[in-house]
Short mmCIF file of C-alpha atoms in Angstrom, two decimals:
data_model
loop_
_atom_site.label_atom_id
_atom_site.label_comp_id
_atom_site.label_asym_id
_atom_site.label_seq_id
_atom_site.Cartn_x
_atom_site.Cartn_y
_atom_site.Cartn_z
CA UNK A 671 96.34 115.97 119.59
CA UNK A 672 99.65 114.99 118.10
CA UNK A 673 100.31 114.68 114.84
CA UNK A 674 101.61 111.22 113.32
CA UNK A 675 105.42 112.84 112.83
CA UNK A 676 104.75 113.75 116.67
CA UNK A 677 103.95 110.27 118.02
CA UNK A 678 106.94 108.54 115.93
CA UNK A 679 109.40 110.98 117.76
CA UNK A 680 107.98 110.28 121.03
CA UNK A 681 107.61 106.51 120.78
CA UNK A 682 111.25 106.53 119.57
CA UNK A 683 112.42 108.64 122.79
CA UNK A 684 110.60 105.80 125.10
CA UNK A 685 112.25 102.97 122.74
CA UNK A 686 115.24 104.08 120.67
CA UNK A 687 115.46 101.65 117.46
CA UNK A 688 111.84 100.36 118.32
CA UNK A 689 110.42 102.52 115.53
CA UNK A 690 111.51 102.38 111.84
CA UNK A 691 109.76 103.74 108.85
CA UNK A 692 109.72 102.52 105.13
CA UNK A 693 111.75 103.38 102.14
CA UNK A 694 109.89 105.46 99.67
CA UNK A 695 110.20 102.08 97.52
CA UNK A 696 108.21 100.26 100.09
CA UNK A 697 105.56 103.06 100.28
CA UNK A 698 105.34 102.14 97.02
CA UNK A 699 105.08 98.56 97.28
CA UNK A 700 101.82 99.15 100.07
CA UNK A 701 100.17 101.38 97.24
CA UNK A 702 101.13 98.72 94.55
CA UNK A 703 99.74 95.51 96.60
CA UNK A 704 96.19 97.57 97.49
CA UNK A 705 95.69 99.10 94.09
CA UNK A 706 96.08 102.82 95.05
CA UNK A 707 96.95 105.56 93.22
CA UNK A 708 98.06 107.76 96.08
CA UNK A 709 97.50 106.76 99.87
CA UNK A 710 96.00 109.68 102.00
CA UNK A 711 98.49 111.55 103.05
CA UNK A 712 98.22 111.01 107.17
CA UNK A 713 98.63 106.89 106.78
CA UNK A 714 101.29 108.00 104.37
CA UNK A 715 103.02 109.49 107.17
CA UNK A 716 102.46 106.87 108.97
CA UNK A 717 104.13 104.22 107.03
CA UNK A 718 107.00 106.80 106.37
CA UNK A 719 107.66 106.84 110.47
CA UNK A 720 106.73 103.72 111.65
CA UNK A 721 105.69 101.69 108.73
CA UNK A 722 108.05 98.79 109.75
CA UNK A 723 107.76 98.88 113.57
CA UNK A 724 105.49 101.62 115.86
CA UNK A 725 107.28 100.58 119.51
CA UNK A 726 104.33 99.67 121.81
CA UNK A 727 101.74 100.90 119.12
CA UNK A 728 100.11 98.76 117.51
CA UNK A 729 102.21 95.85 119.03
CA UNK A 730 100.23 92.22 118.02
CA UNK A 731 98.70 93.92 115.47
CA UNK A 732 99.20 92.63 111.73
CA UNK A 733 99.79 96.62 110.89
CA UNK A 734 103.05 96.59 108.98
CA UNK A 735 105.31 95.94 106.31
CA UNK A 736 106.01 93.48 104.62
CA UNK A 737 102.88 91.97 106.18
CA UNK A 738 100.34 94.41 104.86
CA UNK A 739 101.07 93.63 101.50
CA UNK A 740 98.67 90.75 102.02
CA UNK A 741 96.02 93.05 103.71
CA UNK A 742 93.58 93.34 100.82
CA UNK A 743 93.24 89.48 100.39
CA UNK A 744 92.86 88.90 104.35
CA UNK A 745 90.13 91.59 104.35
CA UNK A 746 88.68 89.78 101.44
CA UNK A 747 88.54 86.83 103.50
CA UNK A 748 87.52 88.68 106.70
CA UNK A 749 84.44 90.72 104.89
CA UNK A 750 83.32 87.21 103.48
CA UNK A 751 83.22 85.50 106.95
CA UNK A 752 81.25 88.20 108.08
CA UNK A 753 78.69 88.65 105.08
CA UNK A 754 75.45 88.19 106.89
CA UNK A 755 77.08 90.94 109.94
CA UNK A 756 78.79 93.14 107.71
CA UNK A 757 79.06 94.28 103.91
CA UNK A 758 82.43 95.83 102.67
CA UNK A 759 81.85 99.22 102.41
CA UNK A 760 82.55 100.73 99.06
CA UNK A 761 85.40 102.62 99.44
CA UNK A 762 86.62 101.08 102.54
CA UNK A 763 90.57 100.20 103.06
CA UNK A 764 92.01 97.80 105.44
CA UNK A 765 94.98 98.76 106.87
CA UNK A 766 95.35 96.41 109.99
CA UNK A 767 93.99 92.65 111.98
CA UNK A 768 94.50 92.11 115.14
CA UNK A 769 94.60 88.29 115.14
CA UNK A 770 91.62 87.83 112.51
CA UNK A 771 88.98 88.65 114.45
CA UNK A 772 89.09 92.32 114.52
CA UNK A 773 89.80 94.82 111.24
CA UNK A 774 90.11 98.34 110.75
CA UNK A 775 89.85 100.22 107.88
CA UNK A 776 89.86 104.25 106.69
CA UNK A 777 86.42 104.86 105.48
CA UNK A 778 87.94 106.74 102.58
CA UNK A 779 90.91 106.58 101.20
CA UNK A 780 90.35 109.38 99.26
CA UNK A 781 90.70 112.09 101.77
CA UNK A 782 94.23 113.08 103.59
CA UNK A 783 93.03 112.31 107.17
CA UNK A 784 90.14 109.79 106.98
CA UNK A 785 87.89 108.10 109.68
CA UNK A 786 88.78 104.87 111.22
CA UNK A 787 86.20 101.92 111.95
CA UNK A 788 86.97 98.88 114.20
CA UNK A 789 84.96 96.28 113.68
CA UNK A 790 85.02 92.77 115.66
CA UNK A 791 84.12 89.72 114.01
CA UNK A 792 80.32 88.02 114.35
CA UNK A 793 79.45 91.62 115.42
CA UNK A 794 76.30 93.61 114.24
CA UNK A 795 77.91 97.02 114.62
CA UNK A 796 81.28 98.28 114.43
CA UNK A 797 83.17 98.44 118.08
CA UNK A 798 84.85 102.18 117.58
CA UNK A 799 85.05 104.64 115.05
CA UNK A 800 87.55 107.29 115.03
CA UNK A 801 87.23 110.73 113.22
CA UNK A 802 90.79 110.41 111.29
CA UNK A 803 93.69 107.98 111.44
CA UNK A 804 95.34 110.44 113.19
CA UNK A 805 92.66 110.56 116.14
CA UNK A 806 93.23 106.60 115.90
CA UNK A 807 96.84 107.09 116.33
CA UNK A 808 96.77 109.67 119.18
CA UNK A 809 94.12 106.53 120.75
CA UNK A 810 96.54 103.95 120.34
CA UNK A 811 99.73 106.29 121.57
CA UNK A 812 97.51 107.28 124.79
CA UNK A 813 96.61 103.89 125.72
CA UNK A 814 92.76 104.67 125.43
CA UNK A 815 90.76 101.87 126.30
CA UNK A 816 88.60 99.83 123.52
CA UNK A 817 91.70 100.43 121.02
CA UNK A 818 91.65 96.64 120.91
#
């Protein structure tokens, strides 16, 4: 499995300029808009490499700055849609929507490397769950199908 400094390199040898991390002002600005004292450390990486633009990861997905500063209030809106499906789970954060209908969030952002649900509006269950971002990143990188 790669690691998340690992797939920014190689996405930027298919697609030079296709991949552009955030500032350390920005990462800042993420952790400021979702209430967060520290991010875990992997999605932190994430954002540092590709928080801006992830080549063909990713690509359709609402999944980057500046447009994740609005992520908490869309999953707001997405959890409350999907009340009698799906409660919020407690420590649960959003980092991406694909079009509205699908969200995934780290279980808990607590941890450095934490698992990743998909879950598909008006369904009872989620659609994927990965073991840590990472894993989701490697899933998206690879092409894998039932990413999205």
């Amino acid at each position: 499995m790669y690691t998340v400094s690992e797939i920014a390199e190689l996405l930027r040898r298919e697609e030079p300029g296709g991949v552009v991390g955030l500032e350390p002002s920005e990462v800042q600005q993420v952790q400021a808009a979702w209430d967060m004292i520290r991010l875990p450390s992997a999605y932190e990486e994430f954002l540092t490499n590709m928080g801006s633009r992830a080549g063909r990861v990713l690509l359709g997905t609402d999944a980057f700055f500046p447009t994740i500063l609005e992520m908490s209030e869309w999953a707001d809106e997405f959890f409350e849609e999907n009340a009698s499906n799906l409660a919020r789970p407690k420590d649960a954060l959003v980092f991406a929507m694909h079009q509205g209908y699908l969200a995934y969030w780290m279980s808990d952002a607590s941890i450095s490397d934490p698992e990743v649900t998909l879950f598909m509006e008006g369904e009872s269950k989620p659609m994927r769950v990965w073991p840590s971002f990472t894993a989701f990143l490697n899933s998206h990188y690879l092409d894998e199908p039932g990413v999205k």
